[in-house]
PDB file of C-alpha atoms in Angstrom:
ATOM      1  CA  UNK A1324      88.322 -44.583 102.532  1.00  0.00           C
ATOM      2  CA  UNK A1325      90.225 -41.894 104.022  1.00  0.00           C
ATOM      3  CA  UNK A1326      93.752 -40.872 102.870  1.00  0.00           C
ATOM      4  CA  UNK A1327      96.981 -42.010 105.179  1.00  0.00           C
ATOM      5  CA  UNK A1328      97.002 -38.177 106.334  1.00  0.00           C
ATOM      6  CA  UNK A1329      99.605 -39.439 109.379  1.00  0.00           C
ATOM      7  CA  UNK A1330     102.341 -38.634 107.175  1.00  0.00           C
ATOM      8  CA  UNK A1331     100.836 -35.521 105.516  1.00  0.00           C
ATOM      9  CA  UNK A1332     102.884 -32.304 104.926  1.00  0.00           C
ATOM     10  CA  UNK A1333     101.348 -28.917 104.494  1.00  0.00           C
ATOM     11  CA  UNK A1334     103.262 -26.476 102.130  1.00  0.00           C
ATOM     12  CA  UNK A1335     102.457 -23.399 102.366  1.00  0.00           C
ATOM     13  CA  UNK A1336     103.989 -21.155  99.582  1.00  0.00           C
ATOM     14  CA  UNK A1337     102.975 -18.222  97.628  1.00  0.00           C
ATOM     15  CA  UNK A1338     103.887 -15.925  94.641  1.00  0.00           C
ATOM     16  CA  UNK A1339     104.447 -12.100  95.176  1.00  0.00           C
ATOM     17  CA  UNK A1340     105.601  -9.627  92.491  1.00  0.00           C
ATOM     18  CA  UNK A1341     109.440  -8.715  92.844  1.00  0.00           C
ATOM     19  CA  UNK A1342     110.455 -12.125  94.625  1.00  0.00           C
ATOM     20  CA  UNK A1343     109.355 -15.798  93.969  1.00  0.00           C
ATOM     21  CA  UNK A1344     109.222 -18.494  96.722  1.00  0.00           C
ATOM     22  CA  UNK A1345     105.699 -20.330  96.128  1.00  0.00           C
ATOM     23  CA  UNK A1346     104.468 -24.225  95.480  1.00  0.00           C
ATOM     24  CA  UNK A1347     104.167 -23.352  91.857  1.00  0.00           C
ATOM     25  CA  UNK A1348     108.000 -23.492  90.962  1.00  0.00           C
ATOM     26  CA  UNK A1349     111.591 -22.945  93.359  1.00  0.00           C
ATOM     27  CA  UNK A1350     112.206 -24.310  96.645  1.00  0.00           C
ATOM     28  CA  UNK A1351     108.136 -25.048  97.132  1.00  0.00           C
ATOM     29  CA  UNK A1352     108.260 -27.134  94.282  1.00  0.00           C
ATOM     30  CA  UNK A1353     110.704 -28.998  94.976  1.00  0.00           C
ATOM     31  CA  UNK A1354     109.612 -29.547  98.831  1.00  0.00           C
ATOM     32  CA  UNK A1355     106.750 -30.839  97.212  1.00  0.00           C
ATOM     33  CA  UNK A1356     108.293 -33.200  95.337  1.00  0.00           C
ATOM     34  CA  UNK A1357     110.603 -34.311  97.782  1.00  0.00           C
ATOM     35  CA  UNK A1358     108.160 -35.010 100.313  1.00  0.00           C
ATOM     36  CA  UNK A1359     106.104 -36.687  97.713  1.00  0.00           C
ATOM     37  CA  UNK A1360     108.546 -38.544  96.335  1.00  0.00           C
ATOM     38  CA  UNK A1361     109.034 -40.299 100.012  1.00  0.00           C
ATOM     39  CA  UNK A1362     105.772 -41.325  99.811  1.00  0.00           C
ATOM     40  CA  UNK A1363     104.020 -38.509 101.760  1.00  0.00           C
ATOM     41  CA  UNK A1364     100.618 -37.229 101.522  1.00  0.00           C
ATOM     42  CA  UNK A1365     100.618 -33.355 100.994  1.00  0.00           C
ATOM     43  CA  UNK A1366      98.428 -30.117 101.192  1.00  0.00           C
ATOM     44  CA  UNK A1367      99.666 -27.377  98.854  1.00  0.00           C
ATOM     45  CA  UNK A1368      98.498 -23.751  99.617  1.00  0.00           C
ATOM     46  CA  UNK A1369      98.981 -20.864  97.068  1.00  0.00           C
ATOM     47  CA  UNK A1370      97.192 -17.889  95.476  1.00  0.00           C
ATOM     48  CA  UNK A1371      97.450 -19.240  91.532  1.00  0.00           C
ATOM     49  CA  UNK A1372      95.286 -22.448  91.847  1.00  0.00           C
ATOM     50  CA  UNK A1373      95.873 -23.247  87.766  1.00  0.00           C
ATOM     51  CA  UNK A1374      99.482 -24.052  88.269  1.00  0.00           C
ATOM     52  CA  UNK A1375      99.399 -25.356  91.544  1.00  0.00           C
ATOM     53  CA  UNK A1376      96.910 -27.725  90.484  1.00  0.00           C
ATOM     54  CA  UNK A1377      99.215 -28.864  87.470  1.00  0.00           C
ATOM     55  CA  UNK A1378     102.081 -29.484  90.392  1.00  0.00           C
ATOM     56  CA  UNK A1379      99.157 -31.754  92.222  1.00  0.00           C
ATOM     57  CA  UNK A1380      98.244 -33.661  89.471  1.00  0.00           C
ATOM     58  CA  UNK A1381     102.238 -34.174  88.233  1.00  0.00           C
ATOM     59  CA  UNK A1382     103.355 -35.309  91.649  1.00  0.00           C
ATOM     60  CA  UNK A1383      99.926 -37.790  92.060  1.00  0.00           C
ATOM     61  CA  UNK A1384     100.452 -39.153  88.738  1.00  0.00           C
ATOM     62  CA  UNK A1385     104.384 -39.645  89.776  1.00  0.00           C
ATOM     63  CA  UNK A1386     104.553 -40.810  93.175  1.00  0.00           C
ATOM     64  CA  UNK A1387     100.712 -41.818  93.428  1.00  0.00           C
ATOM     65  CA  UNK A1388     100.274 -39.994  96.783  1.00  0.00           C
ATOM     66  CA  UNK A1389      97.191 -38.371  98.062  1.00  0.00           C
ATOM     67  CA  UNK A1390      97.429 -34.348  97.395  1.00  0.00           C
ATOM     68  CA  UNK A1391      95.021 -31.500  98.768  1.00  0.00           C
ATOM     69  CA  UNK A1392      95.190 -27.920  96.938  1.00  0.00           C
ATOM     70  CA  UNK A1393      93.939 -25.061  98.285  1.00  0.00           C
ATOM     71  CA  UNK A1394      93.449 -21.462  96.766  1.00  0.00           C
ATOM     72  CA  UNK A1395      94.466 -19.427  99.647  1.00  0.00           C
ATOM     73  CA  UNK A1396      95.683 -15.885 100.083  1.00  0.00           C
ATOM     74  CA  UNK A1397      98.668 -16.636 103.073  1.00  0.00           C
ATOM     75  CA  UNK A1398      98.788 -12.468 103.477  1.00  0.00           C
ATOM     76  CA  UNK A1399      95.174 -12.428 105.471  1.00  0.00           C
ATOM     77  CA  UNK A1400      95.493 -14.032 108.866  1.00  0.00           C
ATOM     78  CA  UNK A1401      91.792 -14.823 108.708  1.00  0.00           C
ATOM     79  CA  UNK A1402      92.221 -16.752 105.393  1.00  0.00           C
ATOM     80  CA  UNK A1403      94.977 -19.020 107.144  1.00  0.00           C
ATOM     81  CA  UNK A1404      92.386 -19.617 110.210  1.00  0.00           C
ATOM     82  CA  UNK A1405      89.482 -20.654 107.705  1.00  0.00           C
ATOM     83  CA  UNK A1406      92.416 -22.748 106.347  1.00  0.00           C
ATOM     84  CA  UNK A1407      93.189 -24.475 109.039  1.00  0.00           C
ATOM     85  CA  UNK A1408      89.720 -24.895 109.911  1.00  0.00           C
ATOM     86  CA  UNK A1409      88.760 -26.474 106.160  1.00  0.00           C
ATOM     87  CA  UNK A1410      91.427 -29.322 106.845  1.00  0.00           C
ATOM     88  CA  UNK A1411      90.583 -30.262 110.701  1.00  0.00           C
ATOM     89  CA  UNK A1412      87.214 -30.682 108.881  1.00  0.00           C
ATOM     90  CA  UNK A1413      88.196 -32.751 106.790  1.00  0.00           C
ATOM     91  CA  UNK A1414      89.781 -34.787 109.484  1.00  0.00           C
ATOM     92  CA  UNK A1415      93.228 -33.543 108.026  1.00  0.00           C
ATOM     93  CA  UNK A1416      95.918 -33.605 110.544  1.00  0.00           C
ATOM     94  CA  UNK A1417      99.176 -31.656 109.544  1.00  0.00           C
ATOM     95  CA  UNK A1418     102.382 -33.678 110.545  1.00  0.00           C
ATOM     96  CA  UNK A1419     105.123 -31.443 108.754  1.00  0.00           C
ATOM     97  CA  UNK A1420     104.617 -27.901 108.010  1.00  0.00           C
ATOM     98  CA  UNK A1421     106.800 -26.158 105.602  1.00  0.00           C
ATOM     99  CA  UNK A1422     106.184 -22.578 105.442  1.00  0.00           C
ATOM    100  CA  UNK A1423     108.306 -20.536 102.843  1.00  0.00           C
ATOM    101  CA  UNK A1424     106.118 -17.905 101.969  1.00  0.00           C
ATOM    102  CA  UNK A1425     107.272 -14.460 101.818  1.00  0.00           C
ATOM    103  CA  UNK A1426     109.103 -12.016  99.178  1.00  0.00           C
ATOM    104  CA  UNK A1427     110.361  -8.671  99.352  1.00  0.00           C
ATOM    105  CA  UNK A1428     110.543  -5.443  97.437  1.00  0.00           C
ATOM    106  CA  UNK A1429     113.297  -4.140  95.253  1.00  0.00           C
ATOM    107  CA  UNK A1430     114.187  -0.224  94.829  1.00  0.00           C
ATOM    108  CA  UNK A1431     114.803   2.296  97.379  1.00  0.00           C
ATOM    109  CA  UNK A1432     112.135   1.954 100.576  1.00  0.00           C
ATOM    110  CA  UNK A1433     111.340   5.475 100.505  1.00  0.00           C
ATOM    111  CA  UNK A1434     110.111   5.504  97.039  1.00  0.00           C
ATOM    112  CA  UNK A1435     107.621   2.637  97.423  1.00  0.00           C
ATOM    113  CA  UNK A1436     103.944   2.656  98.400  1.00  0.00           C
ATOM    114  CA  UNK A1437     103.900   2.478 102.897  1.00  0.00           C
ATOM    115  CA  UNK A1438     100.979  -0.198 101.686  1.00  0.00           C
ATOM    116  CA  UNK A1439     103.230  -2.013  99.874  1.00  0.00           C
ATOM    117  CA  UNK A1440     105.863  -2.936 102.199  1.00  0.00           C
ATOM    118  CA  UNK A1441     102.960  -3.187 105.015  1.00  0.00           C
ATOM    119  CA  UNK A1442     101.561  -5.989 102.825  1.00  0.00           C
ATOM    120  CA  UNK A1443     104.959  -7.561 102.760  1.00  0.00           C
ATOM    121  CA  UNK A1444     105.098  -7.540 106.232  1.00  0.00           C
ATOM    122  CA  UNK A1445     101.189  -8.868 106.775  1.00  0.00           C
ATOM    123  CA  UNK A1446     102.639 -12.325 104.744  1.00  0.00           C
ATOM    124  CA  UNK A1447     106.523 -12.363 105.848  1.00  0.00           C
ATOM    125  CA  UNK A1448     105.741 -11.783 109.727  1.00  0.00           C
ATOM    126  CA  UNK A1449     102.339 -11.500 110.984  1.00  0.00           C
ATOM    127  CA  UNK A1450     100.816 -14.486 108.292  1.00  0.00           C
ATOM    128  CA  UNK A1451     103.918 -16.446 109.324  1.00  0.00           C
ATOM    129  CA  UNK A1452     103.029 -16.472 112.961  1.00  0.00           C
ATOM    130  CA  UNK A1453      99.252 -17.151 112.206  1.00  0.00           C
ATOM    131  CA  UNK A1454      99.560 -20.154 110.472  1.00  0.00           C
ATOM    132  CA  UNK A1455     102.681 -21.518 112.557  1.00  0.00           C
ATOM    133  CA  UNK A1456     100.242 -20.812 115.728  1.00  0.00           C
ATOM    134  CA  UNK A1457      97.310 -22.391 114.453  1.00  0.00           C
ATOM    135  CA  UNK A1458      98.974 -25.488 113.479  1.00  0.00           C
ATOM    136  CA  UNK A1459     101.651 -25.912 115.973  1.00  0.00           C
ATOM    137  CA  UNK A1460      98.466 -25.758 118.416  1.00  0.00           C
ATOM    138  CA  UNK A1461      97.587 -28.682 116.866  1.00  0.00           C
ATOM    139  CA  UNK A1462     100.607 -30.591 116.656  1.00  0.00           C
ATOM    140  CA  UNK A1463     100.918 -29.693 120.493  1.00  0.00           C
ATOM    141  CA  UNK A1464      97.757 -31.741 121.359  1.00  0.00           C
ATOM    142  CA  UNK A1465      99.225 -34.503 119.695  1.00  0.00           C
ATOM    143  CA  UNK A1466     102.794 -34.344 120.816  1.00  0.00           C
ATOM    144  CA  UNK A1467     103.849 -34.755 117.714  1.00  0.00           C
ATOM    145  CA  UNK A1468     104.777 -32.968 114.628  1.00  0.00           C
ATOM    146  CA  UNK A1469     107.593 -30.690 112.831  1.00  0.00           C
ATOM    147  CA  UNK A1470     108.061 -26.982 111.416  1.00  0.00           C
ATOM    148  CA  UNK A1471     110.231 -25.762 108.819  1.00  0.00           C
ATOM    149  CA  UNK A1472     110.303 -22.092 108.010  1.00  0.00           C
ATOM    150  CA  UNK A1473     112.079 -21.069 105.056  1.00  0.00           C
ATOM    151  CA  UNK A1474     113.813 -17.483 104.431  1.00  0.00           C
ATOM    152  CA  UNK A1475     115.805 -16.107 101.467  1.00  0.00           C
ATOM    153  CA  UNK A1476     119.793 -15.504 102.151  1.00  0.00           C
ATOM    154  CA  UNK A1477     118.806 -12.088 100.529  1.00  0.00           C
ATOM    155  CA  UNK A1478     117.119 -11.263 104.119  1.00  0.00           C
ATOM    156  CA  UNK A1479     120.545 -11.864 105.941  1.00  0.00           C
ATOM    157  CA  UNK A1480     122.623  -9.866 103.069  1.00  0.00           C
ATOM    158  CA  UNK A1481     122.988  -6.118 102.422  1.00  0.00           C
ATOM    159  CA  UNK A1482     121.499  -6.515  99.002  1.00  0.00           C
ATOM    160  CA  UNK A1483     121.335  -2.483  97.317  1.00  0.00           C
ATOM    161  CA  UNK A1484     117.676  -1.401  96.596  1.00  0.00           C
ATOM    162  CA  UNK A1485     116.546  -5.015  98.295  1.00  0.00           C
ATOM    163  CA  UNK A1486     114.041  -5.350 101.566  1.00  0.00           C
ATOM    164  CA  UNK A1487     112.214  -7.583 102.831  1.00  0.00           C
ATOM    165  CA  UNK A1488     111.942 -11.358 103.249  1.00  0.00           C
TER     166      UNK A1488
END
């Protein structure tokens, strides 16, 4: 039998040194269990499988709702492609996407690594737009479906030594 994916939500989140926004703790986490907690079936995305897996099995155990992990890396465009490939596979249709990965770097721009701060900007712009494209196509076809992209206050606010996000 095939899970109630109608009502599914996709969270994509992931960790980054220097700034935390992923599915394993903050405002992912709690998204998570929000959406579960309505009765929704989810998809959780993130880099550290180990404690995303915990989250899965927490929120299934609590609010007895079908959840999908996947180990993905949201800063490689391709990776979000074979992503969204995996689920259509698996005949998963994403209603709700809540994207709020990103981070940013602390300390003075000049004095960080240029591959750094072009990684940052591989998951906070172009990976962004990937996986909002890919899915949005989807949600298109159907004439249905909802995005949420999340950002940090810290990227409206002249924070000192702070870029990013």
């Amino acid at each position: 039998m095939s899970p109630p994916w109608r009502r599914g939500v996709s969270l994509h989140q992931q960790t980054k040194p220097g700034f935390s926004s992923p599915a394993q703790s903050g405002f992912g986490e709690e998204f998570a269990r929000q959406y579960a907690e309505q009765g929704h079936s989810l998809v959780l995305v993130a880099r550290r499988l180990d404690r995303l897996q915990r989250i899965a099995e927490a929120l299934r155990q609590q609010f007895h709702v079908e959840i999908v992990v996947e180990q993905v890396d949201l800063s490689d465009a391709a990776a979000v492609v074979q992503l969204h490939r995996r689920l259509r596979e698996r005949g998963i249709a994403i209603e709700i996407l809540i994207n709020n990965a990103g981070h940013g770097l602390q300390g003075p721009f000049l004095d960080g690594q240029l591959d750094t701060a072009l990684a940052m900007v591989q998951l906070d712009i172009a990976s962004l737009t990937a996986i909002t494209h890919v899915f949005a196509q989807d949600m298109r076809k159907r004439r249905r479906g909802k995005i949420l992209l999340a950002a940090s206050l810290l990227a409206y606010q002249g924070v000192e030594n702070f870029h990013g996000d």
